[in-house]
PDB file of C-alpha atoms in Angstrom:
ATOM      1  CA  MET A   1      43.045-108.255 121.640  1.00  0.00           C
ATOM      2  CA  PRO A   2      40.226-110.838 122.017  1.00  0.00           C
ATOM      3  CA  PRO A   3      37.205-109.606 123.991  1.00  0.00           C
ATOM      4  CA  ASP A   4      37.691-112.293 126.660  1.00  0.00           C
ATOM      5  CA  ARG A   5      41.217-111.011 127.327  1.00  0.00           C
ATOM      6  CA  MET A   6      40.286-107.340 127.507  1.00  0.00           C
ATOM      7  CA  PRO A   7      41.203-105.763 130.872  1.00  0.00           C
ATOM      8  CA  PRO A   8      38.271-104.477 132.932  1.00  0.00           C
ATOM      9  CA  LEU A   9      37.210-100.853 132.857  1.00  0.00           C
ATOM     10  CA  SER A  10      39.608 -98.775 134.948  1.00  0.00           C
ATOM     11  CA  LEU A  11      41.217 -95.348 135.075  1.00  0.00           C
ATOM     12  CA  PRO A  12      44.442 -96.737 133.522  1.00  0.00           C
ATOM     13  CA  LEU A  13      42.394 -98.103 130.590  1.00  0.00           C
ATOM     14  CA  ILE A  14      40.660 -94.732 130.212  1.00  0.00           C
ATOM     15  CA  ASP A  15      44.032 -92.968 130.326  1.00  0.00           C
ATOM     16  CA  ALA A  16      45.352 -95.341 127.652  1.00  0.00           C
ATOM     17  CA  ALA A  17      42.343 -94.545 125.482  1.00  0.00           C
ATOM     18  CA  ARG A  18      42.894 -90.847 125.920  1.00  0.00           C
ATOM     19  CA  ALA A  19      46.579 -91.095 125.028  1.00  0.00           C
ATOM     20  CA  PHE A  20      45.787 -93.032 121.856  1.00  0.00           C
ATOM     21  CA  LEU A  21      42.979 -90.703 120.772  1.00  0.00           C
ATOM     22  CA  ALA A  22      45.006 -87.512 121.209  1.00  0.00           C
ATOM     23  CA  GLY A  23      45.249 -85.899 117.782  1.00  0.00           C
ATOM     24  CA  ARG A  24      42.951 -88.496 116.230  1.00  0.00           C
ATOM     25  CA  VAL A  25      39.602 -87.151 117.448  1.00  0.00           C
ATOM     26  CA  ARG A  26      38.392 -83.683 118.321  1.00  0.00           C
ATOM     27  CA  ARG A  27      38.261 -82.132 121.748  1.00  0.00           C
ATOM     28  CA  THR A  28      34.698 -80.926 121.359  1.00  0.00           C
ATOM     29  CA  PRO A  29      33.347 -77.655 122.795  1.00  0.00           C
ATOM     30  CA  LEU A  30      31.772 -77.431 126.232  1.00  0.00           C
ATOM     31  CA  GLU A  31      29.439 -74.522 125.665  1.00  0.00           C
ATOM     32  CA  GLU A  32      27.293 -72.498 128.061  1.00  0.00           C
ATOM     33  CA  SER A  33      23.550 -72.634 127.432  1.00  0.00           C
ATOM     34  CA  PRO A  34      21.663 -69.730 129.024  1.00  0.00           C
ATOM     35  CA  ALA A  35      18.337 -71.198 127.887  1.00  0.00           C
ATOM     36  CA  LEU A  36      19.039 -74.603 129.399  1.00  0.00           C
ATOM     37  CA  SER A  37      20.435 -72.973 132.539  1.00  0.00           C
ATOM     38  CA  LYS A  38      17.103 -71.193 132.929  1.00  0.00           C
ATOM     39  CA  ALA A  39      15.173 -74.434 132.437  1.00  0.00           C
ATOM     40  CA  LEU A  40      17.261 -76.317 135.012  1.00  0.00           C
ATOM     41  CA  GLY A  41      17.775 -73.487 137.482  1.00  0.00           C
ATOM     42  CA  VAL A  42      21.544 -74.080 137.580  1.00  0.00           C
ATOM     43  CA  PRO A  43      24.446 -73.197 135.257  1.00  0.00           C
ATOM     44  CA  ALA A  44      24.313 -75.658 132.355  1.00  0.00           C
ATOM     45  CA  ARG A  45      26.680 -76.471 129.543  1.00  0.00           C
ATOM     46  CA  LEU A  46      26.386 -78.540 126.388  1.00  0.00           C
ATOM     47  CA  LYS A  47      29.128 -81.056 125.581  1.00  0.00           C
ATOM     48  CA  ARG A  48      28.861 -80.936 121.801  1.00  0.00           C
ATOM     49  CA  GLU A  49      29.964 -84.379 120.664  1.00  0.00           C
ATOM     50  CA  SER A  50      27.757 -83.680 117.659  1.00  0.00           C
ATOM     51  CA  LEU A  51      30.837 -81.856 116.331  1.00  0.00           C
ATOM     52  CA  GLN A  52      33.012 -84.972 116.578  1.00  0.00           C
ATOM     53  CA  VAL A  53      34.725 -86.139 113.378  1.00  0.00           C
ATOM     54  CA  THR A  54      32.057 -88.717 112.490  1.00  0.00           C
ATOM     55  CA  GLY A  55      29.194 -86.643 113.880  1.00  0.00           C
ATOM     56  CA  SER A  56      28.978 -88.531 117.191  1.00  0.00           C
ATOM     57  CA  PHE A  57      30.933 -89.642 120.262  1.00  0.00           C
ATOM     58  CA  LYS A  58      31.199 -93.197 118.912  1.00  0.00           C
ATOM     59  CA  ILE A  59      34.491 -92.567 117.132  1.00  0.00           C
ATOM     60  CA  ARG A  60      36.253 -92.443 120.511  1.00  0.00           C
ATOM     61  CA  GLY A  61      35.493 -96.027 121.482  1.00  0.00           C
ATOM     62  CA  ALA A  62      35.667 -97.493 117.991  1.00  0.00           C
ATOM     63  CA  PHE A  63      39.092 -96.023 117.220  1.00  0.00           C
ATOM     64  CA  PHE A  64      40.546 -97.133 120.549  1.00  0.00           C
ATOM     65  CA  ARG A  65      39.072-100.639 120.312  1.00  0.00           C
ATOM     66  CA  LEU A  66      40.456-101.178 116.819  1.00  0.00           C
ATOM     67  CA  SER A  67      43.887-100.036 117.985  1.00  0.00           C
ATOM     68  CA  LEU A  68      43.982-103.072 120.294  1.00  0.00           C
ATOM     69  CA  LEU A  69      43.473-105.622 117.515  1.00  0.00           C
ATOM     70  CA  SER A  70      46.281-108.118 117.041  1.00  0.00           C
ATOM     71  CA  ALA A  71      47.778-108.831 113.627  1.00  0.00           C
ATOM     72  CA  GLU A  72      45.927-112.157 113.611  1.00  0.00           C
ATOM     73  CA  GLU A  73      42.607-110.447 114.370  1.00  0.00           C
ATOM     74  CA  LYS A  74      43.162-107.933 111.603  1.00  0.00           C
ATOM     75  CA  ARG A  75      43.737-110.778 109.150  1.00  0.00           C
ATOM     76  CA  ALA A  76      40.500-112.435 110.290  1.00  0.00           C
ATOM     77  CA  GLY A  77      38.538-109.240 109.727  1.00  0.00           C
ATOM     78  CA  ILE A  78      36.052-107.439 111.936  1.00  0.00           C
ATOM     79  CA  ALA A  79      32.283-107.263 112.178  1.00  0.00           C
ATOM     80  CA  THR A  80      29.846-105.252 114.236  1.00  0.00           C
ATOM     81  CA  CYS A  81      26.196-104.345 114.608  1.00  0.00           C
ATOM     82  CA  SER A  82      25.046-100.755 114.716  1.00  0.00           C
ATOM     83  CA  ALA A  83      22.017 -98.497 114.571  1.00  0.00           C
ATOM     84  CA  GLY A  84      24.314 -96.152 112.644  1.00  0.00           C
ATOM     85  CA  ASN A  85      26.779 -94.062 114.629  1.00  0.00           C
ATOM     86  CA  HIS A  86      28.953 -96.910 115.920  1.00  0.00           C
ATOM     87  CA  GLY A  87      29.043 -98.399 112.444  1.00  0.00           C
ATOM     88  CA  LYS A  88      30.064 -95.094 110.931  1.00  0.00           C
ATOM     89  CA  ALA A  89      32.795 -94.757 113.561  1.00  0.00           C
ATOM     90  CA  VAL A  90      34.082 -98.297 112.952  1.00  0.00           C
ATOM     91  CA  ALA A  91      34.124 -97.664 109.204  1.00  0.00           C
ATOM     92  CA  TYR A  92      36.084 -94.421 109.690  1.00  0.00           C
ATOM     93  CA  ALA A  93      38.595 -95.943 112.109  1.00  0.00           C
ATOM     94  CA  ALA A  94      38.989 -99.130 110.066  1.00  0.00           C
ATOM     95  CA  ARG A  95      40.360 -97.150 107.121  1.00  0.00           C
ATOM     96  CA  ALA A  96      43.282 -96.037 109.304  1.00  0.00           C
ATOM     97  CA  PHE A  97      44.181 -99.698 109.855  1.00  0.00           C
ATOM     98  CA  GLY A  98      43.604-100.812 106.273  1.00  0.00           C
ATOM     99  CA  LEU A  99      40.518-102.846 107.206  1.00  0.00           C
ATOM    100  CA  VAL A 100      37.138-103.275 105.532  1.00  0.00           C
ATOM    101  CA  PRO A 101      34.597-103.964 108.291  1.00  0.00           C
ATOM    102  CA  THR A 102      31.313-105.797 107.903  1.00  0.00           C
ATOM    103  CA  ILE A 103      28.566-103.774 109.560  1.00  0.00           C
ATOM    104  CA  PHE A 104      25.137-105.258 110.201  1.00  0.00           C
ATOM    105  CA  VAL A 105      22.336-102.711 110.553  1.00  0.00           C
ATOM    106  CA  PRO A 106      18.603-102.909 111.353  1.00  0.00           C
ATOM    107  CA  ALA A 107      16.092-102.540 108.521  1.00  0.00           C
ATOM    108  CA  SER A 108      15.022 -99.246 110.142  1.00  0.00           C
ATOM    109  CA  VAL A 109      18.511 -97.675 110.041  1.00  0.00           C
ATOM    110  CA  ASP A 110      18.562 -93.940 109.335  1.00  0.00           C
ATOM    111  CA  GLU A 111      19.403 -93.534 105.645  1.00  0.00           C
ATOM    112  CA  SER A 112      22.005 -90.815 106.214  1.00  0.00           C
ATOM    113  CA  LYS A 113      23.919 -93.153 108.529  1.00  0.00           C
ATOM    114  CA  TYR A 114      23.614 -96.047 106.080  1.00  0.00           C
ATOM    115  CA  ARG A 115      24.971 -93.961 103.219  1.00  0.00           C
ATOM    116  CA  ALA A 116      27.816 -92.659 105.379  1.00  0.00           C
ATOM    117  CA  MET A 117      28.986 -96.166 106.270  1.00  0.00           C
ATOM    118  CA  VAL A 118      28.929 -97.216 102.623  1.00  0.00           C
ATOM    119  CA  SER A 119      30.819 -94.098 101.545  1.00  0.00           C
ATOM    120  CA  LEU A 120      33.536 -94.875 104.099  1.00  0.00           C
ATOM    121  CA  GLY A 121      34.158 -98.207 102.390  1.00  0.00           C
ATOM    122  CA  ALA A 122      32.425-100.588 104.781  1.00  0.00           C
ATOM    123  CA  GLU A 123      30.466-103.650 103.741  1.00  0.00           C
ATOM    124  CA  VAL A 124      27.031-102.795 105.144  1.00  0.00           C
ATOM    125  CA  VAL A 125      24.480-105.600 105.509  1.00  0.00           C
ATOM    126  CA  ARG A 126      20.898-104.589 106.210  1.00  0.00           C
ATOM    127  CA  SER A 127      18.951-107.139 108.245  1.00  0.00           C
ATOM    128  CA  ARG A 128      15.303-108.037 107.840  1.00  0.00           C
ATOM    129  CA  PHE A 129      14.655-107.044 111.463  1.00  0.00           C
ATOM    130  CA  PRO A 130      13.540-103.499 112.377  1.00  0.00           C
ATOM    131  CA  GLY A 131      15.050-103.502 115.888  1.00  0.00           C
ATOM    132  CA  TYR A 132      18.633-103.517 117.137  1.00  0.00           C
ATOM    133  CA  ASP A 133      18.478-106.572 119.402  1.00  0.00           C
ATOM    134  CA  GLU A 134      17.200-109.058 116.806  1.00  0.00           C
ATOM    135  CA  THR A 135      19.676-107.653 114.283  1.00  0.00           C
ATOM    136  CA  GLU A 136      22.572-108.067 116.698  1.00  0.00           C
ATOM    137  CA  GLU A 137      21.633-111.648 117.525  1.00  0.00           C
ATOM    138  CA  TRP A 138      21.604-112.505 113.820  1.00  0.00           C
ATOM    139  CA  ALA A 139      24.797-110.527 113.182  1.00  0.00           C
ATOM    140  CA  LEU A 140      26.684-112.359 115.940  1.00  0.00           C
ATOM    141  CA  SER A 141      25.879-115.710 114.350  1.00  0.00           C
ATOM    142  CA  GLU A 142      26.917-114.445 110.909  1.00  0.00           C
ATOM    143  CA  ALA A 143      30.197-113.049 112.240  1.00  0.00           C
ATOM    144  CA  LYS A 144      30.981-116.287 114.061  1.00  0.00           C
ATOM    145  CA  ARG A 145      30.242-118.312 110.926  1.00  0.00           C
ATOM    146  CA  ALA A 146      32.633-116.111 108.921  1.00  0.00           C
ATOM    147  CA  GLY A 147      35.331-116.207 111.628  1.00  0.00           C
ATOM    148  CA  ARG A 148      35.339-112.422 112.084  1.00  0.00           C
ATOM    149  CA  VAL A 149      36.308-110.575 115.264  1.00  0.00           C
ATOM    150  CA  TRP A 150      33.283-109.012 116.939  1.00  0.00           C
ATOM    151  CA  VAL A 151      33.496-105.313 117.875  1.00  0.00           C
ATOM    152  CA  SER A 152      30.610-104.591 120.233  1.00  0.00           C
ATOM    153  CA  ALA A 153      28.972-101.179 120.136  1.00  0.00           C
ATOM    154  CA  PHE A 154      28.879-101.020 123.952  1.00  0.00           C
ATOM    155  CA  ASP A 155      29.534-104.319 125.767  1.00  0.00           C
ATOM    156  CA  ASP A 156      33.313-103.950 125.840  1.00  0.00           C
ATOM    157  CA  PRO A 157      35.604-102.203 128.392  1.00  0.00           C
ATOM    158  CA  ALA A 158      37.655-100.511 125.641  1.00  0.00           C
ATOM    159  CA  ILE A 159      34.498 -99.078 124.088  1.00  0.00           C
ATOM    160  CA  MET A 160      33.339 -97.829 127.491  1.00  0.00           C
ATOM    161  CA  ALA A 161      36.745 -96.327 128.253  1.00  0.00           C
ATOM    162  CA  GLY A 162      36.975 -94.559 124.907  1.00  0.00           C
ATOM    163  CA  ASN A 163      33.412 -93.371 124.551  1.00  0.00           C
ATOM    164  CA  GLY A 164      32.464 -92.302 128.055  1.00  0.00           C
ATOM    165  CA  GLY A 165      35.717 -92.315 129.985  1.00  0.00           C
ATOM    166  CA  THR A 166      37.663 -89.941 127.762  1.00  0.00           C
ATOM    167  CA  LEU A 167      34.609 -87.704 127.421  1.00  0.00           C
ATOM    168  CA  ALA A 168      34.285 -87.415 131.199  1.00  0.00           C
ATOM    169  CA  LEU A 169      37.949 -86.488 131.617  1.00  0.00           C
ATOM    170  CA  GLU A 170      37.612 -83.710 129.044  1.00  0.00           C
ATOM    171  CA  ILE A 171      34.550 -82.299 130.766  1.00  0.00           C
ATOM    172  CA  LEU A 172      36.037 -82.374 134.253  1.00  0.00           C
ATOM    173  CA  GLU A 173      39.280 -80.732 133.146  1.00  0.00           C
ATOM    174  CA  GLU A 174      37.400 -77.817 131.641  1.00  0.00           C
ATOM    175  CA  PHE A 175      34.482 -77.675 134.075  1.00  0.00           C
ATOM    176  CA  PRO A 176      35.613 -79.243 137.386  1.00  0.00           C
ATOM    177  CA  GLU A 177      32.657 -77.724 139.239  1.00  0.00           C
ATOM    178  CA  ALA A 178      30.182 -79.870 137.260  1.00  0.00           C
ATOM    179  CA  ARG A 179      27.941 -81.773 139.658  1.00  0.00           C
ATOM    180  CA  ALA A 180      25.291 -83.202 137.350  1.00  0.00           C
ATOM    181  CA  PHE A 181      25.562 -85.071 134.055  1.00  0.00           C
ATOM    182  CA  VAL A 182      22.597 -85.772 131.785  1.00  0.00           C
ATOM    183  CA  LEU A 183      22.979 -88.119 128.822  1.00  0.00           C
ATOM    184  CA  PRO A 184      21.028 -90.529 126.612  1.00  0.00           C
ATOM    185  CA  VAL A 185      21.409 -94.254 127.337  1.00  0.00           C
ATOM    186  CA  GLY A 186      21.027 -97.075 124.834  1.00  0.00           C
ATOM    187  CA  GLY A 187      23.418-100.010 125.155  1.00  0.00           C
ATOM    188  CA  GLY A 188      25.164 -98.188 127.972  1.00  0.00           C
ATOM    189  CA  GLY A 189      28.757 -97.880 126.751  1.00  0.00           C
ATOM    190  CA  LEU A 190      28.846 -94.093 126.925  1.00  0.00           C
ATOM    191  CA  ALA A 191      27.045 -93.903 130.257  1.00  0.00           C
ATOM    192  CA  ALA A 192      29.151 -96.624 131.873  1.00  0.00           C
ATOM    193  CA  GLY A 193      32.477 -95.098 130.885  1.00  0.00           C
ATOM    194  CA  LEU A 194      31.394 -91.597 131.890  1.00  0.00           C
ATOM    195  CA  SER A 195      29.880 -92.668 135.197  1.00  0.00           C
ATOM    196  CA  TYR A 196      32.974 -94.681 136.099  1.00  0.00           C
ATOM    197  CA  ALA A 197      35.345 -91.772 135.445  1.00  0.00           C
ATOM    198  CA  VAL A 198      33.069 -89.258 137.178  1.00  0.00           C
ATOM    199  CA  SER A 199      32.678 -91.461 140.262  1.00  0.00           C
ATOM    200  CA  GLU A 200      36.475 -91.677 140.509  1.00  0.00           C
ATOM    201  CA  ARG A 201      37.296 -88.048 139.744  1.00  0.00           C
ATOM    202  CA  ALA A 202      34.191 -86.194 141.024  1.00  0.00           C
ATOM    203  CA  PRO A 203      32.583 -88.403 143.680  1.00  0.00           C
ATOM    204  CA  GLY A 204      29.121 -87.265 144.679  1.00  0.00           C
ATOM    205  CA  ALA A 205      28.176 -85.953 141.243  1.00  0.00           C
ATOM    206  CA  THR A 206      24.721 -86.917 139.967  1.00  0.00           C
ATOM    207  CA  ILE A 207      24.344 -88.852 136.726  1.00  0.00           C
ATOM    208  CA  VAL A 208      20.946 -89.026 135.041  1.00  0.00           C
ATOM    209  CA  GLY A 209      20.419 -91.478 132.205  1.00  0.00           C
ATOM    210  CA  CYS A 210      17.700 -90.822 129.639  1.00  0.00           C
ATOM    211  CA  ASN A 211      15.736 -93.707 128.109  1.00  0.00           C
ATOM    212  CA  HIS A 212      13.043 -93.726 125.472  1.00  0.00           C
ATOM    213  CA  GLU A 213       9.816 -94.712 127.219  1.00  0.00           C
ATOM    214  CA  ARG A 214       9.211 -97.340 124.507  1.00  0.00           C
ATOM    215  CA  SER A 215      12.612 -98.940 125.115  1.00  0.00           C
ATOM    216  CA  PRO A 216      13.536 -98.340 128.790  1.00  0.00           C
ATOM    217  CA  ALA A 217      16.341-100.880 129.144  1.00  0.00           C
ATOM    218  CA  LEU A 218      18.261 -99.085 131.896  1.00  0.00           C
ATOM    219  CA  ALA A 219      15.132 -98.320 133.916  1.00  0.00           C
ATOM    220  CA  LEU A 220      13.957-101.925 133.677  1.00  0.00           C
ATOM    221  CA  SER A 221      17.413-103.257 134.536  1.00  0.00           C
ATOM    222  CA  LEU A 222      17.598-101.157 137.710  1.00  0.00           C
ATOM    223  CA  GLU A 223      14.096-102.266 138.657  1.00  0.00           C
ATOM    224  CA  ARG A 224      14.878-105.958 138.135  1.00  0.00           C
ATOM    225  CA  GLY A 225      18.451-105.889 139.441  1.00  0.00           C
ATOM    226  CA  GLU A 226      19.882-107.453 136.282  1.00  0.00           C
ATOM    227  CA  ALA A 227      20.711-106.311 132.770  1.00  0.00           C
ATOM    228  CA  VAL A 228      17.778-106.388 130.368  1.00  0.00           C
ATOM    229  CA  THR A 229      19.816-107.178 127.282  1.00  0.00           C
ATOM    230  CA  ARG A 230      16.903-107.786 124.894  1.00  0.00           C
ATOM    231  CA  LEU A 231      13.708-105.816 124.297  1.00  0.00           C
ATOM    232  CA  PRO A 232      11.041-105.940 121.592  1.00  0.00           C
ATOM    233  CA  ALA A 233      11.743-103.608 118.680  1.00  0.00           C
ATOM    234  CA  ALA A 234      10.411-100.097 119.238  1.00  0.00           C
ATOM    235  CA  ASP A 235       9.245 -97.835 116.432  1.00  0.00           C
ATOM    236  CA  THR A 236      11.306 -94.674 116.971  1.00  0.00           C
ATOM    237  CA  ALA A 237      13.454 -92.162 115.123  1.00  0.00           C
ATOM    238  CA  ALA A 238      15.876 -92.380 118.057  1.00  0.00           C
ATOM    239  CA  GLY A 239      17.443 -95.652 116.952  1.00  0.00           C
ATOM    240  CA  GLY A 240      20.601 -95.054 118.981  1.00  0.00           C
ATOM    241  CA  ILE A 241      18.721 -95.570 122.255  1.00  0.00           C
ATOM    242  CA  GLU A 242      16.480 -98.440 121.127  1.00  0.00           C
ATOM    243  CA  GLY A 243      17.040-101.964 122.404  1.00  0.00           C
ATOM    244  CA  GLY A 244      18.544-103.651 125.450  1.00  0.00           C
ATOM    245  CA  ILE A 245      21.498-102.640 127.588  1.00  0.00           C
ATOM    246  CA  GLY A 246      24.853-104.421 127.696  1.00  0.00           C
ATOM    247  CA  ALA A 247      25.581-106.679 130.671  1.00  0.00           C
ATOM    248  CA  LYS A 248      29.019-105.150 131.258  1.00  0.00           C
ATOM    249  CA  PRO A 249      27.851-101.515 131.113  1.00  0.00           C
ATOM    250  CA  PHE A 250      24.994-102.299 133.489  1.00  0.00           C
ATOM    251  CA  GLU A 251      27.367-103.736 136.088  1.00  0.00           C
ATOM    252  CA  VAL A 252      29.118-100.342 136.089  1.00  0.00           C
ATOM    253  CA  LEU A 253      25.921 -98.304 136.024  1.00  0.00           C
ATOM    254  CA  ARG A 254      23.878-100.132 138.644  1.00  0.00           C
ATOM    255  CA  SER A 255      25.704 -98.429 141.529  1.00  0.00           C
ATOM    256  CA  ARG A 256      26.579 -95.161 139.805  1.00  0.00           C
ATOM    257  CA  ILE A 257      23.448 -93.914 138.035  1.00  0.00           C
ATOM    258  CA  ALA A 258      21.252 -91.663 140.185  1.00  0.00           C
ATOM    259  CA  ARG A 259      18.006 -92.031 138.239  1.00  0.00           C
ATOM    260  CA  VAL A 260      16.502 -92.572 134.816  1.00  0.00           C
ATOM    261  CA  ALA A 261      14.339 -90.094 132.904  1.00  0.00           C
ATOM    262  CA  LEU A 262      11.843 -91.656 130.496  1.00  0.00           C
ATOM    263  CA  VAL A 263      10.956 -89.454 127.530  1.00  0.00           C
ATOM    264  CA  SER A 264       8.450 -89.874 124.712  1.00  0.00           C
ATOM    265  CA  GLU A 265       8.933 -89.677 120.949  1.00  0.00           C
ATOM    266  CA  GLU A 266       7.185 -86.300 120.765  1.00  0.00           C
ATOM    267  CA  GLU A 267       9.269 -84.935 123.661  1.00  0.00           C
ATOM    268  CA  ILE A 268      12.392 -86.067 121.806  1.00  0.00           C
ATOM    269  CA  PHE A 269      11.181 -84.344 118.627  1.00  0.00           C
ATOM    270  CA  GLU A 270      10.539 -81.189 120.652  1.00  0.00           C
ATOM    271  CA  GLY A 271      14.114 -81.432 121.942  1.00  0.00           C
ATOM    272  CA  VAL A 272      15.405 -81.404 118.353  1.00  0.00           C
ATOM    273  CA  ARG A 273      13.197 -78.417 117.512  1.00  0.00           C
ATOM    274  CA  TRP A 274      14.214 -76.593 120.713  1.00  0.00           C
ATOM    275  CA  MET A 275      17.912 -76.937 119.905  1.00  0.00           C
ATOM    276  CA  LEU A 276      17.306 -75.479 116.453  1.00  0.00           C
ATOM    277  CA  ALA A 277      15.252 -72.603 117.845  1.00  0.00           C
ATOM    278  CA  GLU A 278      17.475 -71.731 120.823  1.00  0.00           C
ATOM    279  CA  HIS A 279      20.955 -72.617 119.559  1.00  0.00           C
ATOM    280  CA  ARG A 280      20.599 -73.130 115.795  1.00  0.00           C
ATOM    281  CA  TYR A 281      22.197 -76.560 116.221  1.00  0.00           C
ATOM    282  CA  LEU A 282      20.950 -79.626 114.414  1.00  0.00           C
ATOM    283  CA  ILE A 283      21.091 -82.747 116.574  1.00  0.00           C
ATOM    284  CA  GLU A 284      19.743 -86.232 116.023  1.00  0.00           C
ATOM    285  CA  PRO A 285      16.727 -87.605 117.926  1.00  0.00           C
ATOM    286  CA  SER A 286      18.803 -89.942 120.111  1.00  0.00           C
ATOM    287  CA  ALA A 287      20.833 -86.967 121.328  1.00  0.00           C
ATOM    288  CA  ALA A 288      17.678 -84.956 121.972  1.00  0.00           C
ATOM    289  CA  ALA A 289      16.543 -87.405 124.661  1.00  0.00           C
ATOM    290  CA  ALA A 290      18.789 -85.637 127.182  1.00  0.00           C
ATOM    291  CA  VAL A 291      17.498 -82.216 126.137  1.00  0.00           C
ATOM    292  CA  ALA A 292      13.926 -83.476 126.389  1.00  0.00           C
ATOM    293  CA  ALA A 293      14.490 -84.711 129.939  1.00  0.00           C
ATOM    294  CA  CYS A 294      15.680 -81.242 130.933  1.00  0.00           C
ATOM    295  CA  LEU A 295      12.862 -79.352 129.208  1.00  0.00           C
ATOM    296  CA  THR A 296      10.107 -81.552 130.654  1.00  0.00           C
ATOM    297  CA  GLY A 297      11.490 -81.594 134.196  1.00  0.00           C
ATOM    298  CA  LYS A 298      11.810 -85.377 134.041  1.00  0.00           C
ATOM    299  CA  VAL A 299      15.507 -85.006 134.772  1.00  0.00           C
ATOM    300  CA  GLY A 300      14.529 -84.335 138.381  1.00  0.00           C
ATOM    301  CA  ARG A 301      16.213 -82.032 140.857  1.00  0.00           C
ATOM    302  CA  VAL A 302      19.628 -80.765 139.822  1.00  0.00           C
ATOM    303  CA  ASP A 303      21.629 -79.309 142.714  1.00  0.00           C
ATOM    304  CA  GLY A 304      24.737 -78.046 140.966  1.00  0.00           C
ATOM    305  CA  PRO A 305      26.256 -77.007 137.642  1.00  0.00           C
ATOM    306  CA  ALA A 306      25.121 -79.408 134.942  1.00  0.00           C
ATOM    307  CA  VAL A 307      26.506 -80.857 131.710  1.00  0.00           C
ATOM    308  CA  VAL A 308      24.139 -82.164 129.047  1.00  0.00           C
ATOM    309  CA  VAL A 309      25.890 -84.471 126.584  1.00  0.00           C
ATOM    310  CA  ILE A 310      24.817 -83.844 122.975  1.00  0.00           C
ATOM    311  CA  THR A 311      25.774 -87.186 121.522  1.00  0.00           C
ATOM    312  CA  GLY A 312      25.368 -86.738 117.768  1.00  0.00           C
ATOM    313  CA  ARG A 313      24.082 -84.895 114.722  1.00  0.00           C
ATOM    314  CA  ASN A 314      23.645 -87.692 112.166  1.00  0.00           C
ATOM    315  CA  VAL A 315      20.059 -87.438 110.965  1.00  0.00           C
ATOM    316  CA  SER A 316      18.605 -87.861 107.498  1.00  0.00           C
ATOM    317  CA  LEU A 317      16.595 -85.201 105.708  1.00  0.00           C
ATOM    318  CA  GLU A 318      13.593 -87.530 105.707  1.00  0.00           C
ATOM    319  CA  THR A 319      13.730 -87.915 109.508  1.00  0.00           C
ATOM    320  CA  LEU A 320      14.247 -84.208 109.984  1.00  0.00           C
ATOM    321  CA  ARG A 321      11.134 -83.490 107.918  1.00  0.00           C
ATOM    322  CA  ARG A 322       9.150 -85.756 110.242  1.00  0.00           C
ATOM    323  CA  VAL A 323      10.521 -83.961 113.297  1.00  0.00           C
ATOM    324  CA  LEU A 324       9.760 -80.488 111.964  1.00  0.00           C
ATOM    325  CA  ALA A 325       6.304 -81.490 110.785  1.00  0.00           C
TER     326      ALA A 325
END
């Protein structure tokens, strides 16, 4: 289905995504965290999307979006831009449909993610730009020139429904008393889908988005009242939350996000180290932004049971050495 004909984000679209994904992706654990509960002062659980089949939540949206492709679109081929996890998810899902996607990645892409995309059979094109936004702008022109169908990492209702919407439904079924949700925000697809479903199914719940202080797209967008879709490249190991926010996700988030926590690179690294020390779980820096917000108190006041979304585990050995050093 062409992007301009995609229905808007809605509960029926989220339900359709969930029905399609049943048996194709994992229902990941929602695990109690005594240490995080102590830090927040309320019962807290970890939604461990780091255990998802491709190592991140991105497989939910990518698989569902590709399922909506028409026969004509499949013949044309697909292209996308990714800091790593979305590309890996598209590559994984594409194999199920007999497709070979073209995935454009920034020059700074994490090597473990790059190698994973290649091993899944994708054509991976590394750009000369270090940041996501410049890479995406170039990739869009290349995809248009080649006549390929564009599969956005976040600026698409099907991606929002799959990534965040289905995740929210899982959480609320298992933990209906949840009243606070803390998650990293990059392009906004995860946050938009989750916040939409939560606002419909658990009105009054608090949603806190976590931005890197060097790339605070959501915070700036709320301040300016419009989506900040492009930002200068930021030097960070948390590539998944670097760059601007999507216009469509921001329209969902602007009235549903309670506040934004801005965390630093060192606080993110400490979040990775803390998860290893307290839980023996390896998570990637982008995922650790939410943990960092909780540990530093930047998450703000949390009045009820909380869920912290652990978005992924895909991190290279080289990056991990930097974090542990």
